[in-house]
Coordinates of C-alpha atoms (C1' of nucleotides) in Angstrom, one line a residue:
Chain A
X1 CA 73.9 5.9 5.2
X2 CA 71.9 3.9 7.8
X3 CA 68.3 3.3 7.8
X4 CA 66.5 6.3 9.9
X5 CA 62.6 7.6 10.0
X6 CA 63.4 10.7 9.8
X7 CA 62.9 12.8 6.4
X8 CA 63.8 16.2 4.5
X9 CA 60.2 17.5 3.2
X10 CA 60.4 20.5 0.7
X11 CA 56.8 22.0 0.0
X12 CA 56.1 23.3 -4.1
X13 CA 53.7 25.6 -4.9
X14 CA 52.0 25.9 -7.9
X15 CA 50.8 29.5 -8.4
X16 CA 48.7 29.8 -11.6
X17 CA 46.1 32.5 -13.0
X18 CA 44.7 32.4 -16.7
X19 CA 45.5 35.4 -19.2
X20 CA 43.4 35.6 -22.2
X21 CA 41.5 32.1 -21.4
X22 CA 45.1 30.6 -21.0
X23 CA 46.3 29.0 -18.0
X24 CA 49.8 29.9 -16.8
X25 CA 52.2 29.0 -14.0
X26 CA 54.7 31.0 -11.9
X27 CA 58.1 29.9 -12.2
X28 CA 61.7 30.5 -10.7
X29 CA 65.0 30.4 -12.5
X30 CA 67.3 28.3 -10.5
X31 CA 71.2 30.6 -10.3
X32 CA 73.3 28.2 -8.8
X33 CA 73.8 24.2 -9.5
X34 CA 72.4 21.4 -10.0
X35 CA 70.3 22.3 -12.6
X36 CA 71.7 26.5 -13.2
X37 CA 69.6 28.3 -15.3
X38 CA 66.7 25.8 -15.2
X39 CA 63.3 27.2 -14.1
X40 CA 61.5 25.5 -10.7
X41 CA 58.5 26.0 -9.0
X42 CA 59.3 27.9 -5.9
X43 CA 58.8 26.3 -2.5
X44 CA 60.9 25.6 0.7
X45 CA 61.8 23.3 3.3
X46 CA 59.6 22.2 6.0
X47 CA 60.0 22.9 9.5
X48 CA 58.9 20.7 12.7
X49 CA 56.8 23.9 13.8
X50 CA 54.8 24.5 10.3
X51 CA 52.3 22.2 8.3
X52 CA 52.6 22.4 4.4
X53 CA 49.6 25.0 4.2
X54 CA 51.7 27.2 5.9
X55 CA 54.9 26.9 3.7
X56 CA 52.7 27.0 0.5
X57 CA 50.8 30.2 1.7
X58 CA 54.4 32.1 2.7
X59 CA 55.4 30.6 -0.5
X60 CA 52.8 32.2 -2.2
X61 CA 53.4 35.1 -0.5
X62 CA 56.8 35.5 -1.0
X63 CA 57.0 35.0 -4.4
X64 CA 54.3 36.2 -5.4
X65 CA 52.4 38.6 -3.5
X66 CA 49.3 37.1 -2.7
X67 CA 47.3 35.6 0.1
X68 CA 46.3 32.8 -1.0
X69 CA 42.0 32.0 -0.5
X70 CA 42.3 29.0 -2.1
X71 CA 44.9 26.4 -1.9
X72 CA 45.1 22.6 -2.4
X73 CA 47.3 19.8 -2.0
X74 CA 47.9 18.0 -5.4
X75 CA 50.3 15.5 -4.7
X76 CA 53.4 14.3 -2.2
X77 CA 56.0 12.7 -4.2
X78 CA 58.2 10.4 -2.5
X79 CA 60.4 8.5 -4.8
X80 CA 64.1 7.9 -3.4
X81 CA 65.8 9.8 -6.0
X82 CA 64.2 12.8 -6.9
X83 CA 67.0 15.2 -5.6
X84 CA 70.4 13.9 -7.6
X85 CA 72.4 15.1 -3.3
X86 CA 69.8 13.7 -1.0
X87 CA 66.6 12.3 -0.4
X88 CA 63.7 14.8 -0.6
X89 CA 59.9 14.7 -0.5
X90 CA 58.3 17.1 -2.1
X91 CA 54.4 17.7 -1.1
X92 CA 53.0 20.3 -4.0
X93 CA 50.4 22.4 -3.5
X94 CA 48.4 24.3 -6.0
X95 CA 47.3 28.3 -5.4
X96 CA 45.1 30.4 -7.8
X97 CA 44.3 33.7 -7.9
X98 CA 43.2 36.3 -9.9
X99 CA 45.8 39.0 -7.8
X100 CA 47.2 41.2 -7.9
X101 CA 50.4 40.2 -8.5
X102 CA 53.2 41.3 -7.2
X103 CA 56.5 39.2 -8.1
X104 CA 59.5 39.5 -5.8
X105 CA 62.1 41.2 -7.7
X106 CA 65.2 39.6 -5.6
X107 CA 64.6 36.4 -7.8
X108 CA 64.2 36.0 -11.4
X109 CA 60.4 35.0 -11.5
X110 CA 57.9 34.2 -15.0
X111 CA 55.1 32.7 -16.2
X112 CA 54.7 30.1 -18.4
X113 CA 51.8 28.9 -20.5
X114 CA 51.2 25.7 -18.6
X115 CA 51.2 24.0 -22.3
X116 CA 54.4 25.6 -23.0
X117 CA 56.9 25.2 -20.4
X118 CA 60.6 26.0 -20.4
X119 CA 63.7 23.4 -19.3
X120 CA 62.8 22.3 -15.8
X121 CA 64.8 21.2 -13.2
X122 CA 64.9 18.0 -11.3
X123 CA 61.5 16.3 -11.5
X124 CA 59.5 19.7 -11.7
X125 CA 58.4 19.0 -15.3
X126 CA 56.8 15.5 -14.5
X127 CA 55.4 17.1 -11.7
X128 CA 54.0 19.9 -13.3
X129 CA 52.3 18.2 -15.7
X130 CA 50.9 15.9 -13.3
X131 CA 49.5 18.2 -11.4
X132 CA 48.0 20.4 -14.3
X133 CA 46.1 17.3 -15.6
X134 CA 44.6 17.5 -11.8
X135 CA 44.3 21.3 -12.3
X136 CA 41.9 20.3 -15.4
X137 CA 39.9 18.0 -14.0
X138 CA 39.1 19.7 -10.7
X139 CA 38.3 22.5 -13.1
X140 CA 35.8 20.5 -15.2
X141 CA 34.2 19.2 -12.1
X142 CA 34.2 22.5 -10.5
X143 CA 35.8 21.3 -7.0
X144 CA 35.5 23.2 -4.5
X145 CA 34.1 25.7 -6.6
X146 CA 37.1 26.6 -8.0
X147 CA 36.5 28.1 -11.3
X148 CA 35.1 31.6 -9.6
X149 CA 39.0 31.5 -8.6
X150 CA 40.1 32.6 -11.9
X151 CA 38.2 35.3 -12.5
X152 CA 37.3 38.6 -11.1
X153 CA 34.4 40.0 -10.2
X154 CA 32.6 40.5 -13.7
X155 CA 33.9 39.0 -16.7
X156 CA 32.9 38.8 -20.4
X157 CA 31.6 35.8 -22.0
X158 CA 34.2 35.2 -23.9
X159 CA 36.8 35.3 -21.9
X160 CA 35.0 32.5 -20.1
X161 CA 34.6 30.9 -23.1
X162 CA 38.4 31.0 -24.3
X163 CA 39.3 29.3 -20.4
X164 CA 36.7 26.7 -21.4
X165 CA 37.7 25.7 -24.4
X166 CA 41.8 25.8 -23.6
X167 CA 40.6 23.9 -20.2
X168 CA 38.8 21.2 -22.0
X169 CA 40.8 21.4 -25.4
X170 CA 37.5 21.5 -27.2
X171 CA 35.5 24.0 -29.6
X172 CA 32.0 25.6 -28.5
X173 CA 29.2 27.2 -30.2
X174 CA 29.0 30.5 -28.9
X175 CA 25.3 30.6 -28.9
X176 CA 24.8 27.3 -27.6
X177 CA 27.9 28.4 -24.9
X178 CA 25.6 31.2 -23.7
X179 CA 22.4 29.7 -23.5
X180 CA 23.4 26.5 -21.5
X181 CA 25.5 29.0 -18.8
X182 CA 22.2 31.6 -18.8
X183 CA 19.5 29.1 -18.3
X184 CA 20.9 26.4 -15.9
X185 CA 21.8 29.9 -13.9
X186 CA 25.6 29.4 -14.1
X187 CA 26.4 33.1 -14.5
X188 CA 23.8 35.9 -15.1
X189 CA 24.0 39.6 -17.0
X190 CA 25.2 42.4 -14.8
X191 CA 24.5 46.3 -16.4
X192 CA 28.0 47.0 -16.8
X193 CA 30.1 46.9 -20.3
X194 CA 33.5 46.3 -21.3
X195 CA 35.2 48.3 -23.5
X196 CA 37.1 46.1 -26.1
X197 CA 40.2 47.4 -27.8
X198 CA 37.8 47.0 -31.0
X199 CA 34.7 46.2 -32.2
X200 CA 31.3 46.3 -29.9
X201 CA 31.6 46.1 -25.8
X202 CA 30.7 43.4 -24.1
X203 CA 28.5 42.8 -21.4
X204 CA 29.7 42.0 -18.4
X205 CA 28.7 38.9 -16.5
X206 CA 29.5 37.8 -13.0
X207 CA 29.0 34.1 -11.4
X208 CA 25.4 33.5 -9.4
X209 CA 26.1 32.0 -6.2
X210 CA 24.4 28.4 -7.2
X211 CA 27.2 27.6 -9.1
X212 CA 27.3 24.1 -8.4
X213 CA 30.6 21.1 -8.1
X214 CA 30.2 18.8 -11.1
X215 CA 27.5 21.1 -13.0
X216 CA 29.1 23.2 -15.3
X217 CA 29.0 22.5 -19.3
Chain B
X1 CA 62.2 20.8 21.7
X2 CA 63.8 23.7 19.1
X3 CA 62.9 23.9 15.4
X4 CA 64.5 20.7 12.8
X5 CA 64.1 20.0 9.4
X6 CA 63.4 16.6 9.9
X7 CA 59.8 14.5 10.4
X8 CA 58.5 11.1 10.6
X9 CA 56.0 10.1 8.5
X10 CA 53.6 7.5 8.8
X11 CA 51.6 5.7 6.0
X12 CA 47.9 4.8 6.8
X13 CA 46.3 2.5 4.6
X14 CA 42.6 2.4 3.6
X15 CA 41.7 -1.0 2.2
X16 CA 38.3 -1.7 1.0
X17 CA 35.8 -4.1 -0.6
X18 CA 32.3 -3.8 -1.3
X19 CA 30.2 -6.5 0.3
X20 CA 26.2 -6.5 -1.4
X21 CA 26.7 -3.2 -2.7
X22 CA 27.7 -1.5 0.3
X23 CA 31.4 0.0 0.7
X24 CA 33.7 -1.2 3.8
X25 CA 37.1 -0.9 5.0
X26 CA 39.2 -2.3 7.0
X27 CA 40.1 -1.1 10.7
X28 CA 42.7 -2.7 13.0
X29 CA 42.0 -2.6 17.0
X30 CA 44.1 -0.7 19.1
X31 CA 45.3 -2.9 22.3
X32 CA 47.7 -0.4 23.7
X33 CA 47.3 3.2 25.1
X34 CA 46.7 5.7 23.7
X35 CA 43.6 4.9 22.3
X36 CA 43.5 1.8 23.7
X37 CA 40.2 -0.1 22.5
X38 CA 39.6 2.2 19.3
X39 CA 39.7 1.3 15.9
X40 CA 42.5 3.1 13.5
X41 CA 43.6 2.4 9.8
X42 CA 46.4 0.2 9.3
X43 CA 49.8 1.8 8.6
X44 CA 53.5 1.9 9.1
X45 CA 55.8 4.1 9.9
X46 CA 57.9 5.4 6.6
X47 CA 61.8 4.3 6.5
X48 CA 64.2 6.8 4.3
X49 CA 65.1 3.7 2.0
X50 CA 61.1 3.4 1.1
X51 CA 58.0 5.5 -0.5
X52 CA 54.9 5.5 0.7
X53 CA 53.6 3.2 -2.1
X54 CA 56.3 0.5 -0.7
X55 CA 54.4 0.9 2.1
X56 CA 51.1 1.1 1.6
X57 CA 51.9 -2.3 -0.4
X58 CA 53.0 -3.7 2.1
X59 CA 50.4 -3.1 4.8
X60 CA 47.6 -4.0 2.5
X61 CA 49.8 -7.2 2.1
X62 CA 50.5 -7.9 6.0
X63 CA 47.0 -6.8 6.9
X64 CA 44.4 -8.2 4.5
X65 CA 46.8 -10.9 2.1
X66 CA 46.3 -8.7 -1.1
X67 CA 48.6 -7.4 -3.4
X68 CA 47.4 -3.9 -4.4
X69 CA 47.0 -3.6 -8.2
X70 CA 44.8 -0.3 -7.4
X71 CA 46.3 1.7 -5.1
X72 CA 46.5 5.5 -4.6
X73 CA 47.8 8.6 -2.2
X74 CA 44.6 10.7 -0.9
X75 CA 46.3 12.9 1.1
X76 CA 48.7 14.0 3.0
X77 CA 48.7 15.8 6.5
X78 CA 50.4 17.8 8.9
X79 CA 48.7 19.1 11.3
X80 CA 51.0 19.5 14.1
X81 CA 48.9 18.0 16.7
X82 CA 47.9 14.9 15.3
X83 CA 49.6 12.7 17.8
X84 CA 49.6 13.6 21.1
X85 CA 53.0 12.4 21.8
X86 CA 55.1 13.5 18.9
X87 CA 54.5 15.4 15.7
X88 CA 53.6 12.6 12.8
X89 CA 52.7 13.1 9.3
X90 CA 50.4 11.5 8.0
X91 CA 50.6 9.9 4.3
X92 CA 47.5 8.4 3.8
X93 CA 46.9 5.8 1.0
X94 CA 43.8 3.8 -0.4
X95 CA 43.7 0.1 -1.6
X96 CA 40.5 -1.6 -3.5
X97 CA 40.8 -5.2 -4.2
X98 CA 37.8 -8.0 -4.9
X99 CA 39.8 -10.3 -2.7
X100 CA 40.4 -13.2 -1.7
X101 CA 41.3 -12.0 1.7
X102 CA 43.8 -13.1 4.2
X103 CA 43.3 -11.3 7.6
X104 CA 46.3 -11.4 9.5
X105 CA 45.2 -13.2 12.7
X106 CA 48.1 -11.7 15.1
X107 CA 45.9 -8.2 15.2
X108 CA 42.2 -7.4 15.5
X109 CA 41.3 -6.6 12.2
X110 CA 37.5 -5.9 10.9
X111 CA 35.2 -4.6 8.3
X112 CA 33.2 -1.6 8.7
X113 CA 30.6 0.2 6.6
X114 CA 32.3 3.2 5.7
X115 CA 28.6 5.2 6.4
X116 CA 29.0 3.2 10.1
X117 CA 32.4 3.7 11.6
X118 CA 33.1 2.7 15.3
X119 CA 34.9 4.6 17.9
X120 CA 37.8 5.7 15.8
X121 CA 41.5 7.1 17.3
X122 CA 43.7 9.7 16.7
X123 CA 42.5 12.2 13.9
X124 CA 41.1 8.8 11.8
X125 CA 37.6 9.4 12.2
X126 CA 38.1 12.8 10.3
X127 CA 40.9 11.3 7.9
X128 CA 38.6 8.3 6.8
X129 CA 35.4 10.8 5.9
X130 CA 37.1 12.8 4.0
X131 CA 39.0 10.0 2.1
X132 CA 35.4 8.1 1.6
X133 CA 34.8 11.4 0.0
X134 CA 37.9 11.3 -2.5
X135 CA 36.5 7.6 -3.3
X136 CA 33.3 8.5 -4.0
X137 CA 34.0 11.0 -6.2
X138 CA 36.6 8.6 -7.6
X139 CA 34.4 6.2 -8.7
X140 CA 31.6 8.6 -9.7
X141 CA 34.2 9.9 -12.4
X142 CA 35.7 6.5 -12.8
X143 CA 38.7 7.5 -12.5
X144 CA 41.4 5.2 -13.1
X145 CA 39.1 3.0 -14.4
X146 CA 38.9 2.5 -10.6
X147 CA 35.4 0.6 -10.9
X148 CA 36.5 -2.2 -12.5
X149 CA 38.7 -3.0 -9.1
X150 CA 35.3 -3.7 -6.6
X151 CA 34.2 -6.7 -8.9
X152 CA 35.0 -9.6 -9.5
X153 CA 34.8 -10.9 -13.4
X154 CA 31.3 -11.5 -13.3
X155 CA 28.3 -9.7 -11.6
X156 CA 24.6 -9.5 -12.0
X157 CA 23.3 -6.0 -12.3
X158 CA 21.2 -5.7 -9.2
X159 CA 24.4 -5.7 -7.1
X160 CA 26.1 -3.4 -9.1
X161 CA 23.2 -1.5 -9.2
X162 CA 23.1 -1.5 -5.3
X163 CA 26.9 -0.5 -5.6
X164 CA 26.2 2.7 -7.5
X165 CA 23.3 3.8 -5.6
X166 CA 25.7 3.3 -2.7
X167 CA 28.0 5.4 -4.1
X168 CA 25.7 8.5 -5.4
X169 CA 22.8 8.1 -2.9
X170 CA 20.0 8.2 -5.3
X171 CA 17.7 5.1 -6.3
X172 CA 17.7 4.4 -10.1
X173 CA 14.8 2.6 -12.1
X174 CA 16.1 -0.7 -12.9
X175 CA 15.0 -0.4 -16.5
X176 CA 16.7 2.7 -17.2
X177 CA 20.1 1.7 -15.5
X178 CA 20.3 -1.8 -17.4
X179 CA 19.2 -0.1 -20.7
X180 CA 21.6 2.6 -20.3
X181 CA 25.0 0.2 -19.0
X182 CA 24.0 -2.1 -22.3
X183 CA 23.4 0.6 -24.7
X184 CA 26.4 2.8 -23.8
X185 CA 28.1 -0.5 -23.7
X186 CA 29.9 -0.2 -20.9
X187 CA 28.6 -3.9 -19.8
X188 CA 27.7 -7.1 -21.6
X189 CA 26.2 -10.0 -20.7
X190 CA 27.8 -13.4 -20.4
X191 CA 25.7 -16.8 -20.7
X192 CA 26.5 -17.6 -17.1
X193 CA 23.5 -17.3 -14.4
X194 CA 23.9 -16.8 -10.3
X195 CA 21.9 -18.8 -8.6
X196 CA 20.2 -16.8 -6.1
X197 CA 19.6 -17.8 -2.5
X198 CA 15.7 -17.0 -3.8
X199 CA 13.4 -15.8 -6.8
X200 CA 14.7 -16.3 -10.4
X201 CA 18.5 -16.4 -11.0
X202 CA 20.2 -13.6 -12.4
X203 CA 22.3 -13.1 -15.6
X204 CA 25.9 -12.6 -15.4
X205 CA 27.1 -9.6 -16.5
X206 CA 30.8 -8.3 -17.4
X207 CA 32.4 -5.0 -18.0
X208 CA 33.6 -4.3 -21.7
X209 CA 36.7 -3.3 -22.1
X210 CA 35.4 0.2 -23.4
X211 CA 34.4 1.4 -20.4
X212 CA 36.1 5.0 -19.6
X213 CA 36.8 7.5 -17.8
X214 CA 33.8 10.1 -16.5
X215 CA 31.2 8.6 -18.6
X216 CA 29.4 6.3 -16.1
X217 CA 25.4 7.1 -15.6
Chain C
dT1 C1' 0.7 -22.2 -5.9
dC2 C1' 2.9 -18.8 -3.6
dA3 C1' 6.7 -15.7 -2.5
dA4 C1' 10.8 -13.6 -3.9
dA5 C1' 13.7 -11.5 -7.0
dA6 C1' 14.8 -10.8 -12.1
dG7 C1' 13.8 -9.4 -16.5
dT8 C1' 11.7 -6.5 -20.1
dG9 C1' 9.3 -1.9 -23.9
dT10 C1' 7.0 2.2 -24.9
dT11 C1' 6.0 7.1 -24.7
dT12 C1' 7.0 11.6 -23.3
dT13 C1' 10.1 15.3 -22.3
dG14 C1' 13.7 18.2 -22.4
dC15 C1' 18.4 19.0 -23.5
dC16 C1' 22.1 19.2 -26.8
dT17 C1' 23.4 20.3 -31.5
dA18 C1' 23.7 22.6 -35.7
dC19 C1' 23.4 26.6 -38.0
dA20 C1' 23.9 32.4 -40.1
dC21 C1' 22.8 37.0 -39.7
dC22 C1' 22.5 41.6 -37.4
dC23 C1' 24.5 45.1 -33.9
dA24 C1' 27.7 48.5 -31.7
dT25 C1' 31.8 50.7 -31.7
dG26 C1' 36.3 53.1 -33.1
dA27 C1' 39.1 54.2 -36.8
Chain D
dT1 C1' 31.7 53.3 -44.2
dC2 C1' 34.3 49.7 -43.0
dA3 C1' 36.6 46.4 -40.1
dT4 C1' 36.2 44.1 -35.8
dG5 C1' 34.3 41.5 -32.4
dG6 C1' 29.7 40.9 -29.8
dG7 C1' 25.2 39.5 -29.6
dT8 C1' 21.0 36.6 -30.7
dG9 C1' 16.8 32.3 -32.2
dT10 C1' 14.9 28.1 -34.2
dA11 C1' 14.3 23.4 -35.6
dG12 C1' 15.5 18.4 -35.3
dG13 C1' 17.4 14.5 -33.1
dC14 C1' 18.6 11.8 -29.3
dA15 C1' 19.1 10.4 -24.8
dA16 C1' 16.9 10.5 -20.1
dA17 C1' 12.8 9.8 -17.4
dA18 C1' 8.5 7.9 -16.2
dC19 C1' 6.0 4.0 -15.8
dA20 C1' 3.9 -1.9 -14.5
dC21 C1' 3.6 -6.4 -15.8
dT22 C1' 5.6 -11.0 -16.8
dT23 C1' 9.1 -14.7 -15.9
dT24 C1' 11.8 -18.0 -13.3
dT25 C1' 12.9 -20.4 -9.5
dG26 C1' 12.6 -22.8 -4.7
dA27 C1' 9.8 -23.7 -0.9

DNA sequence: TCAAAAGTGTTTTGCCTACACCCATGA
DNA sequence: TCATGGGTGTAGGCAAAACACTTTTGA
């Protein structure tokens, strides 16, 4: 094999949403070899007529039903031997959504806690890591204001809470949780109530619109 | 021209210093059309037996005489009219380095402030704003310890000082921004002096070995 | 002795932290 | 009425912010 410029490009896509305050990733079983029965984020092969937004939003489309309002690029990866046949790069995006969801049922899809993944194929579990530690920290800063992302319209306060505290692997005080988000305007009281499978509802909150990059907690 | 799997990929190198506090980067002069007469980033066009760091090593190294021991990928992209001859990714990759420098005489090569860019070709007008971006908020967190890579063992606080007000756009009292750097520890000083082209000379300061990762100012 | 730049301390303010009890609902 | 989870206030400590004069050097 002779030295040439021209390259195979696969695009990833990342599609995460959080569940109870915990972050978790779309995956796809892999059916036929190398690496049968191990789970892969989805993606697909570049074309000469599409950029990589394009592949990651049919990606995200495809697999999972949504159009995708936020998307990123996280990382290319372009080591020689990633792909045990030939040489691939693989340029991974990120997509997060609160959905709806709708998984395709031709392929056997899941999600995983992103702290709890399954056997990966190929490089997929470097790479996922990778990119969730990127995931956290644009999180933390609030990039791109992407923590509304995650939630829907009105949320509790504790659901906000739990995603905090798996997010930044720490503990919070609730009241001291509350006040900082309520008087730095972070989020503010809306009249409606949540009905909890026990004990007393909680308010509902929703997200003021000075939320802020690199402001939050 | 029907649709293929395969693409060429170029990697553009940002390489910067910081001169008296103020951020610049490298640009190379085009001398042939198109473009002919603007200013682009360095690069080279991607081989299948390399990766892009290979690369971007060794454009920093053929450019400017450094070997890159900070170096990182920005971003990727793939737009598909980039070029107006031919359809060429772009993998673009960032280099910071205290020197010395070697400019590589057989090209036009010279320092810009990245706040005061020249006529620019291609898309690289775009591409270098919103890498400057990336770097600011790079070095805002401290990523990487990244920092550490813009100075050379010793420095007097005034210039770093000038550096970070660079960086964030604000103006700090001196008092406060030495009493915090010595307290938090994240500088000491050394019993070295600079001897300043006027005025009394300063101390020389160095970073401790403590300093981490999204704690600066 | 003057100009230029470097060095230094104190007070006030506001934010973060620690901490424990009452409330609303459904079973 | 009890179990479950949700909601709330106050006091102390510490770090950030505001603020101006003195020191060292070379010309």
């Amino acid at each position: 094999m002779g030295k040439s410029y021209y390259n195979i490009i696969e695009v990833l896509t990342g599609i995460y949403k959080v569940e109870d305050g915990i972050v978790k990733i779309l995956l796809k079983k892999k059916k036929t070899n190398p690496y049968e029965g191990a789970w892969i984020l989805p993606g697909n092969i570049l074309s000469n007529e599409e950029t990589f937004e394009t592949v990651a939003r049919t990606t995200a489309y495809d697999n999972a039903g949504i159009i995708a309002n936020k998307m990123w690029q996280c990382h290319v990866f372009s080591q020689l031997n990633r792909d045990p046949d030939e040489r691939i790069i693989a340029a991974v995006y990120s997509v997060v959504s609160e959905g709806p969801f709708r998984l395709n049922s031709d392929y056997e899809l899941k999600w995983f806690r992103v702290d709890k993944l399954p056997k990966l194929g190929y490089d997929h579990e470097k790479i996922i890591k990778e990119i969730y530690e990127l995931l956290r920290k644009k999180i933390i800063h609030n990039d791109d204001n992407i923590i509304k992302e995650f939630f829907p319209d009105v949320f509790t306060l504790n659901e906000f809470q739990g995603f905090w505290e798996f997010i930044t692997e720490e503990v919070y005080d609730r009241r001291n949780f509350r006040k900082k988000l309520i008087t730095q305007n972070y989020i503010k009281e809306t009249s409606e109530q949540a009905k909890n499978k026990t004990g007393r509802p909680s308010k509902l909150y929703k997200f003021t619109s000075d939320l802020e990059e690199d402001s939050l907690i």
